[in-house]
Amino acid sequence: MTGLLVHEWVAKAGGSENVVEQFVKSFPTADLQVLWNDDPGRFSATTYETWIARTPLRRSKMLALPFLPATWRTLQAHQQYEWLLTSSHLFAHHVQLRGLDREVPKFSYVHTPARYIWEPELDHRGRGPLVRLAAGILKPLDRKRAQESFRIAANSEFTRKRIERAWGRDSDVIYPPVDTDRIIAGGDWRNHLTSDELDTLEALPSEFLLGASRFVSYKRLDLVIEAGEATKLPVVLAGRGPDHDALLARAQTAAVPVTFVISPSDEMLYALYQRALALVFPAIEDFGIMPVEAMAAGTPVVVPNVGGALESVTLAEGGSTIDNPSTQGWREAIETALSIDRSGLPSRTSQFSTTHFRQLIQTWVLGSQPRGPLANDDHRQGNANV
């Protein structure tokens, strides 16, 4: 069966691009349609861009935003596809192709309903007056277009509930792919480091709490420092981003040592996971790849008691949750996480592997027969039973 994969835009780094990479591997004969591609050559699929790719709009997602709904409705089919599979965190699920039968089923894998318009409190980009004004127009349109999808899959139960609130649609849950097999097979990741990386790793405190992500405000890495202060444990922050200076200023006033590891390689990040007492992951995410990576490396995780990361930690029995980031709350959460038996933790992350994801997504698309939109809970089969 010939299909078309659809994605918003291709960035050089991003979790949703990792999903598309597994889409391409799952359906090697499918074409790929994107708004624009900033990482040409990454995917083996024949890739088509839109008119936006030839304009300066590709450099500003917010300026391009008003043009996206119409753009997705005016694309030409390059052949007679038998199904469409979208990877959507904005409007990719709106796609409709000229010259293609409207009865061709459209499957939508949803990372999140557009936070810009549905939950601006979770995304500062949606708080500006122009975007808030546009949201009043885009919400009913987005809800209408979502009804066209034959089936919808959410990347977590947390996202599934938000899809239901925003669009009035139920959805299956298929957790996104994490390269757990590679992390587990790598063994001791110190053996994969360069000499400079090994020197950096060995210079770190013998025990520490790890915070790892982009240095942006909503990741709440300042709370990792609070966790270290509450437990009197040193902190290592790994990543890079615009909040670096603010985090550095906070670190300079911290009651415990705080060390920064800037732009770690994958190998260095995996080694940091293995060296850490625990990964403290305060962000409320749709899913959360890093907690699964840490658990695959054998390291327990502390996550909020709300959000997608809670689900992976619960399913893998790999850590603890915190709902009260007070001194006592952090102490109890860290103590609980450190009591986890690390020995069986990596194997419990296999349910999030890329291999498992490909099996699920192939069955979800190719094993489905068009019978009209999903309408009730009987169709929500969950991650393990799709």
mmCIF file of C-alpha atoms in Angstrom:
data_model
loop_
_atom_site.group_PDB
_atom_site.id
_atom_site.type_symbol
_atom_site.label_atom_id
_atom_site.label_comp_id
_atom_site.label_asym_id
_atom_site.label_seq_id
_atom_site.Cartn_x
_atom_site.Cartn_y
_atom_site.Cartn_z
ATOM 1 C CA MET A 1 0.000 0.000 0.000
ATOM 2 C CA THR A 2 1.374 3.400 -1.001
ATOM 3 C CA GLY A 3 1.124 6.055 1.688
ATOM 4 C CA LEU A 4 2.103 9.631 2.448
ATOM 5 C CA LEU A 5 3.758 10.718 5.680
ATOM 6 C CA VAL A 6 3.036 14.306 6.717
ATOM 7 C CA HIS A 7 4.977 16.402 9.245
ATOM 8 C CA GLU A 8 4.926 20.082 10.226
ATOM 9 C CA TRP A 9 8.552 21.075 9.530
ATOM 10 C CA VAL A 10 11.866 19.277 9.863
ATOM 11 C CA ALA A 11 14.265 20.787 12.384
ATOM 12 C CA LYS A 12 17.807 19.581 12.970
ATOM 13 C CA ALA A 13 16.946 18.518 16.505
ATOM 14 C CA GLY A 14 13.567 17.638 17.922
ATOM 15 C CA GLY A 15 11.566 14.845 19.442
ATOM 16 C CA SER A 16 8.865 14.894 16.781
ATOM 17 C CA GLU A 17 11.498 14.393 14.064
ATOM 18 C CA ASN A 18 12.532 11.185 15.837
ATOM 19 C CA VAL A 19 8.955 9.970 15.452
ATOM 20 C CA VAL A 20 9.027 10.787 11.735
ATOM 21 C CA GLU A 21 12.311 8.911 11.411
ATOM 22 C CA GLN A 22 10.572 5.796 12.722
ATOM 23 C CA PHE A 23 7.600 6.451 10.425
ATOM 24 C CA VAL A 24 9.992 6.389 7.466
ATOM 25 C CA LYS A 25 11.557 3.136 8.660
ATOM 26 C CA SER A 26 8.110 1.627 9.255
ATOM 27 C CA PHE A 27 6.861 2.559 5.765
ATOM 28 C CA PRO A 28 9.954 2.643 3.519
ATOM 29 C CA THR A 29 7.996 3.172 0.276
ATOM 30 C CA ALA A 30 5.984 6.147 1.571
ATOM 31 C CA ASP A 31 6.621 9.739 0.491
ATOM 32 C CA LEU A 32 7.097 12.558 3.013
ATOM 33 C CA GLN A 33 5.372 15.966 2.861
ATOM 34 C CA VAL A 34 6.619 18.783 5.121
ATOM 35 C CA LEU A 35 6.207 22.541 5.249
ATOM 36 C CA TRP A 36 9.974 23.018 4.983
ATOM 37 C CA ASN A 37 13.061 20.919 5.641
ATOM 38 C CA ASP A 38 16.004 22.286 7.636
ATOM 39 C CA ASP A 39 17.766 18.926 7.730
ATOM 40 C CA PRO A 40 17.906 17.719 4.101
ATOM 41 C CA GLY A 41 19.275 14.240 3.711
ATOM 42 C CA ARG A 42 18.101 13.026 7.105
ATOM 43 C CA PHE A 43 15.247 10.953 5.737
ATOM 44 C CA SER A 44 15.465 8.404 2.936
ATOM 45 C CA ALA A 45 11.881 9.088 1.837
ATOM 46 C CA THR A 46 11.131 11.230 -1.202
ATOM 47 C CA THR A 47 10.438 14.554 0.513
ATOM 48 C CA TYR A 48 8.258 17.399 -0.737
ATOM 49 C CA GLU A 49 8.219 20.945 0.663
ATOM 50 C CA THR A 50 5.555 23.660 0.403
ATOM 51 C CA TRP A 51 5.785 27.174 -1.016
ATOM 52 C CA ILE A 52 6.738 28.444 2.451
ATOM 53 C CA ALA A 53 10.115 26.725 2.077
ATOM 54 C CA ARG A 54 10.994 29.245 -0.649
ATOM 55 C CA THR A 55 10.232 32.283 1.525
ATOM 56 C CA PRO A 56 11.680 33.942 4.649
ATOM 57 C CA LEU A 57 8.635 32.663 6.571
ATOM 58 C CA ARG A 58 10.473 29.388 7.163
ATOM 59 C CA ARG A 59 12.725 31.268 9.582
ATOM 60 C CA SER A 60 9.838 32.380 11.819
ATOM 61 C CA LYS A 61 7.199 29.881 12.868
ATOM 62 C CA MET A 62 5.070 32.602 14.438
ATOM 63 C CA LEU A 63 5.040 34.685 11.238
ATOM 64 C CA ALA A 64 4.235 31.578 9.210
ATOM 65 C CA LEU A 65 1.430 30.528 11.560
ATOM 66 C CA PRO A 66 -1.457 32.414 9.848
ATOM 67 C CA PHE A 67 -0.607 30.782 6.507
ATOM 68 C CA LEU A 68 -0.393 27.192 7.704
ATOM 69 C CA PRO A 69 -4.065 26.105 7.781
ATOM 70 C CA ALA A 70 -4.643 27.177 4.172
ATOM 71 C CA THR A 71 -1.309 25.750 3.034
ATOM 72 C CA TRP A 72 -2.215 22.290 4.298
ATOM 73 C CA ARG A 73 -5.471 22.424 2.293
ATOM 74 C CA THR A 74 -3.985 23.381 -1.073
ATOM 75 C CA LEU A 75 -1.302 20.744 -1.641
ATOM 76 C CA GLN A 76 -1.288 18.580 -4.734
ATOM 77 C CA ALA A 77 -1.179 14.784 -4.502
ATOM 78 C CA HIS A 78 1.976 13.486 -6.181
ATOM 79 C CA GLN A 79 0.356 10.085 -6.681
ATOM 80 C CA GLN A 80 -2.757 8.198 -5.638
ATOM 81 C CA TYR A 81 -1.917 7.452 -2.028
ATOM 82 C CA GLU A 82 -3.892 4.784 -0.207
ATOM 83 C CA TRP A 83 -3.480 6.322 3.256
ATOM 84 C CA LEU A 84 -2.068 9.409 4.986
ATOM 85 C CA LEU A 85 -0.184 9.399 8.299
ATOM 86 C CA THR A 86 0.385 12.778 9.913
ATOM 87 C CA SER A 87 2.770 13.750 12.697
ATOM 88 C CA SER A 88 1.057 16.765 14.210
ATOM 89 C CA HIS A 89 1.839 19.249 16.945
ATOM 90 C CA LEU A 90 0.250 22.203 15.155
ATOM 91 C CA PHE A 91 -1.844 21.836 11.972
ATOM 92 C CA ALA A 92 -0.405 18.910 9.977
ATOM 93 C CA HIS A 93 -3.579 16.937 10.689
ATOM 94 C CA HIS A 94 -5.449 19.543 8.573
ATOM 95 C CA VAL A 95 -3.821 18.183 5.414
ATOM 96 C CA GLN A 96 -6.006 17.611 2.371
ATOM 97 C CA LEU A 97 -4.568 16.845 -1.069
ATOM 98 C CA ARG A 98 -5.956 18.005 -4.385
ATOM 99 C CA GLY A 99 -6.527 15.119 -6.744
ATOM 100 C CA LEU A 100 -6.840 12.562 -3.945
ATOM 101 C CA ASP A 101 -10.072 10.766 -3.109
ATOM 102 C CA ARG A 102 -11.570 12.220 0.087
ATOM 103 C CA GLU A 103 -12.295 8.664 1.257
ATOM 104 C CA VAL A 104 -8.582 7.877 1.610
ATOM 105 C CA PRO A 105 -8.111 7.334 5.377
ATOM 106 C CA LYS A 106 -6.069 9.868 7.311
ATOM 107 C CA PHE A 107 -4.305 8.685 10.467
ATOM 108 C CA SER A 108 -3.103 11.406 12.829
ATOM 109 C CA TYR A 109 -0.331 10.840 15.362
ATOM 110 C CA VAL A 110 -0.632 13.785 17.722
ATOM 111 C CA HIS A 111 2.199 15.036 19.923
ATOM 112 C CA THR A 112 -0.110 17.719 21.313
ATOM 113 C CA PRO A 113 -3.020 19.849 20.151
ATOM 114 C CA ALA A 114 -1.440 23.193 19.213
ATOM 115 C CA ARG A 115 -0.354 24.665 22.526
ATOM 116 C CA TYR A 116 -0.202 28.130 20.961
ATOM 117 C CA ILE A 117 -3.971 28.233 20.727
ATOM 118 C CA TRP A 118 -5.337 25.615 23.129
ATOM 119 C CA GLU A 119 -3.126 25.985 26.194
ATOM 120 C CA PRO A 120 -1.153 29.236 26.056
ATOM 121 C CA GLU A 121 -0.500 28.926 29.783
ATOM 122 C CA LEU A 122 1.846 26.045 28.870
ATOM 123 C CA ASP A 123 3.550 27.875 25.995
ATOM 124 C CA HIS A 124 4.648 31.505 26.273
ATOM 125 C CA ARG A 125 4.474 31.876 22.479
ATOM 126 C CA GLY A 126 0.690 31.782 22.753
ATOM 127 C CA ARG A 127 0.441 34.683 25.193
ATOM 128 C CA GLY A 128 0.975 37.540 22.753
ATOM 129 C CA PRO A 129 -2.060 39.646 21.806
ATOM 130 C CA LEU A 130 -1.971 38.706 18.108
ATOM 131 C CA VAL A 131 -1.782 34.977 18.778
ATOM 132 C CA ARG A 132 -4.539 35.213 21.380
ATOM 133 C CA LEU A 133 -6.695 37.028 18.846
ATOM 134 C CA ALA A 134 -5.947 34.402 16.199
ATOM 135 C CA ALA A 135 -6.779 31.611 18.650
ATOM 136 C CA GLY A 136 -10.417 32.674 18.656
ATOM 137 C CA ILE A 137 -10.549 31.964 14.915
ATOM 138 C CA LEU A 138 -8.264 28.944 14.834
ATOM 139 C CA LYS A 139 -9.851 26.924 17.647
ATOM 140 C CA PRO A 140 -13.149 26.120 15.880
ATOM 141 C CA LEU A 141 -11.279 25.501 12.614
ATOM 142 C CA ASP A 142 -8.814 23.169 14.311
ATOM 143 C CA ARG A 143 -11.616 21.271 16.018
ATOM 144 C CA LYS A 144 -13.448 20.919 12.688
ATOM 145 C CA ARG A 145 -10.393 19.621 10.826
ATOM 146 C CA ALA A 146 -9.696 17.082 13.585
ATOM 147 C CA GLN A 147 -12.998 15.374 12.782
ATOM 148 C CA GLU A 148 -11.595 14.376 9.364
ATOM 149 C CA SER A 149 -9.036 11.955 10.799
ATOM 150 C CA PHE A 150 -10.063 8.329 10.487
ATOM 151 C CA ARG A 151 -8.080 7.490 13.608
ATOM 152 C CA ILE A 152 -6.056 9.548 16.055
ATOM 153 C CA ALA A 153 -3.193 8.366 18.242
ATOM 154 C CA ALA A 154 -1.906 10.383 21.179
ATOM 155 C CA ASN A 155 1.662 10.123 22.431
ATOM 156 C CA SER A 156 0.459 9.664 26.028
ATOM 157 C CA GLU A 157 -2.668 9.351 28.116
ATOM 158 C CA PHE A 158 -2.000 12.939 29.229
ATOM 159 C CA THR A 159 -2.203 14.076 25.597
ATOM 160 C CA ARG A 160 -5.211 11.843 24.923
ATOM 161 C CA LYS A 161 -7.212 13.708 27.552
ATOM 162 C CA ARG A 162 -6.182 17.062 26.071
ATOM 163 C CA ILE A 163 -7.224 15.896 22.587
ATOM 164 C CA GLU A 164 -10.605 14.956 23.997
ATOM 165 C CA ARG A 165 -11.024 18.375 25.622
ATOM 166 C CA ALA A 166 -9.853 20.327 22.576
ATOM 167 C CA TRP A 167 -11.338 18.348 19.700
ATOM 168 C CA GLY A 168 -14.035 16.168 21.227
ATOM 169 C CA ARG A 169 -12.293 13.090 19.788
ATOM 170 C CA ASP A 170 -11.102 9.954 21.503
ATOM 171 C CA SER A 171 -7.759 8.484 20.522
ATOM 172 C CA ASP A 172 -5.482 5.504 20.912
ATOM 173 C CA VAL A 173 -2.293 5.844 22.935
ATOM 174 C CA ILE A 174 0.988 4.931 21.271
ATOM 175 C CA TYR A 175 4.027 6.090 23.208
ATOM 176 C CA PRO A 176 6.776 7.668 21.070
ATOM 177 C CA PRO A 177 9.989 5.803 20.232
ATOM 178 C CA VAL A 178 13.011 5.956 22.515
ATOM 179 C CA ASP A 179 16.346 4.396 21.580
ATOM 180 C CA THR A 180 16.339 2.166 24.656
ATOM 181 C CA ASP A 181 17.923 -0.771 22.829
ATOM 182 C CA ARG A 182 20.977 1.311 21.957
ATOM 183 C CA ILE A 183 21.334 2.640 25.502
ATOM 184 C CA ILE A 184 21.097 -0.827 27.026
ATOM 185 C CA ALA A 185 23.415 -2.429 24.457
ATOM 186 C CA GLY A 186 26.041 0.263 25.054
ATOM 187 C CA GLY A 187 26.896 -1.123 28.477
ATOM 188 C CA ASP A 188 29.201 1.225 30.378
ATOM 189 C CA TRP A 189 28.967 4.452 28.403
ATOM 190 C CA ARG A 190 32.256 5.728 29.823
ATOM 191 C CA ASN A 191 33.889 3.421 27.289
ATOM 192 C CA HIS A 192 32.312 5.388 24.428
ATOM 193 C CA LEU A 193 33.585 8.832 25.463
ATOM 194 C CA THR A 194 36.384 10.904 24.002
ATOM 195 C CA SER A 195 39.322 11.627 26.292
ATOM 196 C CA ASP A 196 38.043 15.166 26.903
ATOM 197 C CA GLU A 197 34.560 13.889 27.732
ATOM 198 C CA LEU A 198 35.998 11.295 30.102
ATOM 199 C CA ASP A 199 38.020 13.998 31.868
ATOM 200 C CA THR A 200 34.835 16.060 32.276
ATOM 201 C CA LEU A 201 32.929 13.085 33.647
ATOM 202 C CA GLU A 202 35.643 12.101 36.115
ATOM 203 C CA ALA A 203 35.879 15.679 37.403
ATOM 204 C CA LEU A 204 32.238 15.612 38.539
ATOM 205 C CA PRO A 205 31.304 14.927 42.174
ATOM 206 C CA SER A 206 31.166 11.255 43.145
ATOM 207 C CA GLU A 207 27.420 11.599 43.802
ATOM 208 C CA PHE A 208 25.044 14.088 42.187
ATOM 209 C CA LEU A 209 21.520 14.769 40.989
ATOM 210 C CA LEU A 210 21.205 15.323 37.240
ATOM 211 C CA GLY A 211 19.017 17.795 35.388
ATOM 212 C CA ALA A 212 19.122 17.496 31.602
ATOM 213 C CA SER A 213 17.187 19.369 28.914
ATOM 214 C CA ARG A 214 17.254 22.517 26.853
ATOM 215 C CA PHE A 215 17.928 25.520 29.064
ATOM 216 C CA VAL A 216 14.510 27.151 28.696
ATOM 217 C CA SER A 217 12.215 28.395 31.427
ATOM 218 C CA TYR A 218 9.409 25.848 31.176
ATOM 219 C CA LYS A 219 11.872 22.989 31.785
ATOM 220 C CA ARG A 220 12.216 24.344 35.367
ATOM 221 C CA LEU A 221 15.831 23.351 35.853
ATOM 222 C CA ASP A 222 15.967 25.785 38.766
ATOM 223 C CA LEU A 223 13.952 23.180 40.659
ATOM 224 C CA VAL A 224 16.755 20.655 40.177
ATOM 225 C CA ILE A 225 18.986 23.026 42.128
ATOM 226 C CA GLU A 226 16.279 23.247 44.805
ATOM 227 C CA ALA A 227 16.202 19.453 44.974
ATOM 228 C CA GLY A 228 19.965 19.408 45.466
ATOM 229 C CA GLU A 229 19.757 21.995 48.227
ATOM 230 C CA ALA A 230 16.963 20.075 49.962
ATOM 231 C CA THR A 231 18.975 16.838 49.939
ATOM 232 C CA LYS A 232 22.426 18.437 50.289
ATOM 233 C CA LEU A 233 23.523 16.738 47.082
ATOM 234 C CA PRO A 234 25.583 18.352 44.292
ATOM 235 C CA VAL A 235 23.802 19.077 41.017
ATOM 236 C CA VAL A 236 24.872 18.651 37.398
ATOM 237 C CA LEU A 237 22.903 20.470 34.678
ATOM 238 C CA ALA A 238 23.393 19.194 31.119
ATOM 239 C CA GLY A 239 22.177 20.972 27.999
ATOM 240 C CA ARG A 240 22.232 24.433 26.483
ATOM 241 C CA GLY A 241 19.796 27.240 25.740
ATOM 242 C CA PRO A 242 18.726 30.846 26.327
ATOM 243 C CA ASP A 243 18.260 30.405 30.089
ATOM 244 C CA HIS A 244 21.933 29.585 30.622
ATOM 245 C CA ASP A 245 22.794 32.913 32.253
ATOM 246 C CA ALA A 246 19.779 32.806 34.565
ATOM 247 C CA LEU A 247 20.643 29.263 35.641
ATOM 248 C CA LEU A 248 24.273 30.246 36.137
ATOM 249 C CA ALA A 249 23.213 33.125 38.387
ATOM 250 C CA ARG A 250 21.013 30.763 40.400
ATOM 251 C CA ALA A 251 23.868 28.267 40.658
ATOM 252 C CA GLN A 252 26.196 30.901 42.069
ATOM 253 C CA THR A 253 23.863 31.431 45.037
ATOM 254 C CA ALA A 254 23.104 27.738 45.568
ATOM 255 C CA ALA A 255 23.891 25.997 48.841
ATOM 256 C CA VAL A 256 25.376 23.033 46.946
ATOM 257 C CA PRO A 257 27.879 22.782 44.084
ATOM 258 C CA VAL A 258 26.293 23.104 40.632
ATOM 259 C CA THR A 259 28.251 22.001 37.554
ATOM 260 C CA PHE A 260 27.257 22.660 33.936
ATOM 261 C CA VAL A 261 27.916 20.270 31.054
ATOM 262 C CA ILE A 262 27.147 22.201 27.891
ATOM 263 C CA SER A 263 25.844 20.495 24.741
ATOM 264 C CA PRO A 264 26.694 16.927 25.746
ATOM 265 C CA SER A 265 26.903 14.322 23.001
ATOM 266 C CA ASP A 266 24.506 11.390 23.170
ATOM 267 C CA GLU A 267 27.319 9.267 24.563
ATOM 268 C CA MET A 268 28.132 11.833 27.239
ATOM 269 C CA LEU A 269 24.481 12.193 28.183
ATOM 270 C CA TYR A 270 24.092 8.432 28.583
ATOM 271 C CA ALA A 271 27.240 8.335 30.738
ATOM 272 C CA LEU A 272 25.828 11.165 32.872
ATOM 273 C CA TYR A 273 22.629 9.196 33.362
ATOM 274 C CA GLN A 274 24.648 6.220 34.576
ATOM 275 C CA ARG A 275 26.772 8.299 36.946
ATOM 276 C CA ALA A 276 23.854 10.206 38.480
ATOM 277 C CA LEU A 277 22.045 9.137 41.621
ATOM 278 C CA ALA A 278 18.810 10.193 39.925
ATOM 279 C CA LEU A 279 17.500 12.307 37.064
ATOM 280 C CA VAL A 280 15.294 15.122 38.347
ATOM 281 C CA PHE A 281 12.874 16.068 35.565
ATOM 282 C CA PRO A 282 10.545 18.875 36.748
ATOM 283 C CA ALA A 283 8.988 19.828 33.383
ATOM 284 C CA ILE A 284 5.367 18.996 32.596
ATOM 285 C CA GLU A 285 5.749 17.323 29.206
ATOM 286 C CA ASP A 286 3.403 15.668 26.731
ATOM 287 C CA PHE A 287 5.541 12.536 27.123
ATOM 288 C CA GLY A 288 9.192 13.092 28.069
ATOM 289 C CA ILE A 289 11.966 11.205 26.266
ATOM 290 C CA MET A 290 14.769 11.846 28.764
ATOM 291 C CA PRO A 291 13.169 10.060 31.735
ATOM 292 C CA VAL A 292 12.860 6.916 29.599
ATOM 293 C CA GLU A 293 16.482 7.255 28.449
ATOM 294 C CA ALA A 294 17.634 7.597 32.056
ATOM 295 C CA MET A 295 15.671 4.524 33.129
ATOM 296 C CA ALA A 296 17.126 2.568 30.195
ATOM 297 C CA ALA A 297 20.550 3.545 31.553
ATOM 298 C CA GLY A 298 19.505 2.143 34.936
ATOM 299 C CA THR A 299 18.934 5.463 36.680
ATOM 300 C CA PRO A 300 15.777 6.296 38.664
ATOM 301 C CA VAL A 301 13.808 9.432 37.871
ATOM 302 C CA VAL A 302 11.839 12.042 39.822
ATOM 303 C CA VAL A 303 8.991 13.609 37.814
ATOM 304 C CA PRO A 304 5.924 15.794 38.517
ATOM 305 C CA ASN A 305 2.726 14.009 39.467
ATOM 306 C CA VAL A 306 1.095 15.327 36.293
ATOM 307 C CA GLY A 307 2.103 15.030 32.637
ATOM 308 C CA GLY A 308 3.299 12.356 30.264
ATOM 309 C CA ALA A 309 6.544 11.604 32.113
ATOM 310 C CA LEU A 310 4.488 10.286 35.019
ATOM 311 C CA GLU A 311 3.171 7.511 32.775
ATOM 312 C CA SER A 312 6.544 6.129 31.697
ATOM 313 C CA VAL A 313 7.926 6.217 35.236
ATOM 314 C CA THR A 314 4.825 4.440 36.538
ATOM 315 C CA LEU A 315 4.829 1.778 33.810
ATOM 316 C CA ALA A 316 8.548 1.074 34.189
ATOM 317 C CA GLU A 317 8.406 1.315 37.993
ATOM 318 C CA GLY A 318 11.408 3.559 37.639
ATOM 319 C CA GLY A 319 11.205 6.373 40.139
ATOM 320 C CA SER A 320 9.013 8.688 42.150
ATOM 321 C CA THR A 321 6.757 11.702 41.764
ATOM 322 C CA ILE A 322 6.578 15.052 43.497
ATOM 323 C CA ASP A 323 3.574 17.323 43.862
ATOM 324 C CA ASN A 324 4.960 19.637 46.529
ATOM 325 C CA PRO A 325 8.418 20.949 45.604
ATOM 326 C CA SER A 326 9.232 21.893 49.198
ATOM 327 C CA THR A 327 12.332 20.870 51.122
ATOM 328 C CA GLN A 328 10.492 17.947 52.698
ATOM 329 C CA GLY A 329 8.807 17.062 49.405
ATOM 330 C CA TRP A 330 12.132 16.852 47.588
ATOM 331 C CA ARG A 331 13.711 14.801 50.349
ATOM 332 C CA GLU A 332 10.913 12.249 50.276
ATOM 333 C CA ALA A 333 10.818 12.066 46.467
ATOM 334 C CA ILE A 334 14.591 11.612 46.145
ATOM 335 C CA GLU A 335 14.652 9.038 48.949
ATOM 336 C CA THR A 336 11.888 7.043 47.239
ATOM 337 C CA ALA A 337 13.644 7.202 43.860
ATOM 338 C CA LEU A 338 16.940 6.024 45.330
ATOM 339 C CA SER A 339 15.230 3.003 46.867
ATOM 340 C CA ILE A 340 14.349 1.671 43.386
ATOM 341 C CA ASP A 341 16.041 -1.590 42.387
ATOM 342 C CA ARG A 342 18.203 -0.500 39.458
ATOM 343 C CA SER A 343 19.054 -4.001 38.269
ATOM 344 C CA GLY A 344 15.803 -4.693 36.418
ATOM 345 C CA LEU A 345 15.059 -1.114 35.425
ATOM 346 C CA PRO A 346 16.554 -1.071 31.892
ATOM 347 C CA SER A 347 14.597 -4.139 30.765
ATOM 348 C CA ARG A 348 11.343 -2.529 31.886
ATOM 349 C CA THR A 349 11.828 0.255 29.323
ATOM 350 C CA SER A 350 11.592 -2.106 26.330
ATOM 351 C CA GLN A 351 7.921 -1.156 25.947
ATOM 352 C CA PHE A 352 9.143 2.273 24.741
ATOM 353 C CA SER A 353 11.738 1.005 22.255
ATOM 354 C CA THR A 354 11.907 2.038 18.602
ATOM 355 C CA THR A 355 11.292 -1.577 17.565
ATOM 356 C CA HIS A 356 8.119 -1.768 19.628
ATOM 357 C CA PHE A 357 6.954 1.596 18.277
ATOM 358 C CA ARG A 358 7.385 0.500 14.660
ATOM 359 C CA GLN A 359 5.404 -2.670 15.291
ATOM 360 C CA LEU A 360 2.585 -0.688 16.872
ATOM 361 C CA ILE A 361 2.419 2.029 14.224
ATOM 362 C CA GLN A 362 2.443 -0.492 11.356
ATOM 363 C CA THR A 363 -0.401 -2.442 12.935
ATOM 364 C CA TRP A 364 -2.301 0.751 13.725
ATOM 365 C CA VAL A 365 -2.180 2.008 10.125
ATOM 366 C CA LEU A 366 -2.165 -1.125 7.990
ATOM 367 C CA GLY A 367 -4.379 -3.197 10.259
ATOM 368 C CA SER A 368 -7.180 -0.616 10.371
ATOM 369 C CA GLN A 369 -10.147 -0.797 8.010
ATOM 370 C CA PRO A 370 -12.006 2.465 7.284
ATOM 371 C CA ARG A 371 -15.267 2.383 9.182
ATOM 372 C CA GLY A 372 -15.666 6.078 9.904
ATOM 373 C CA PRO A 373 -14.268 8.222 12.712
ATOM 374 C CA LEU A 374 -13.550 6.766 16.109
ATOM 375 C CA ALA A 375 -16.368 7.716 18.413
ATOM 376 C CA ASN A 376 -16.167 5.773 21.641
ATOM 377 C CA ASP A 377 -13.884 4.157 24.190
ATOM 378 C CA ASP A 378 -14.073 0.755 22.480
ATOM 379 C CA HIS A 379 -11.533 2.062 19.958
ATOM 380 C CA ARG A 380 -9.005 3.313 22.501
ATOM 381 C CA GLN A 381 -6.714 0.316 22.764
ATOM 382 C CA GLY A 382 -3.687 1.752 24.510
ATOM 383 C CA ASN A 383 0.032 1.419 23.938
ATOM 384 C CA ALA A 384 0.376 -2.303 24.470
ATOM 385 C CA ASN A 385 -2.644 -3.515 22.554
ATOM 386 C CA VAL A 386 -2.974 -1.398 19.427
#
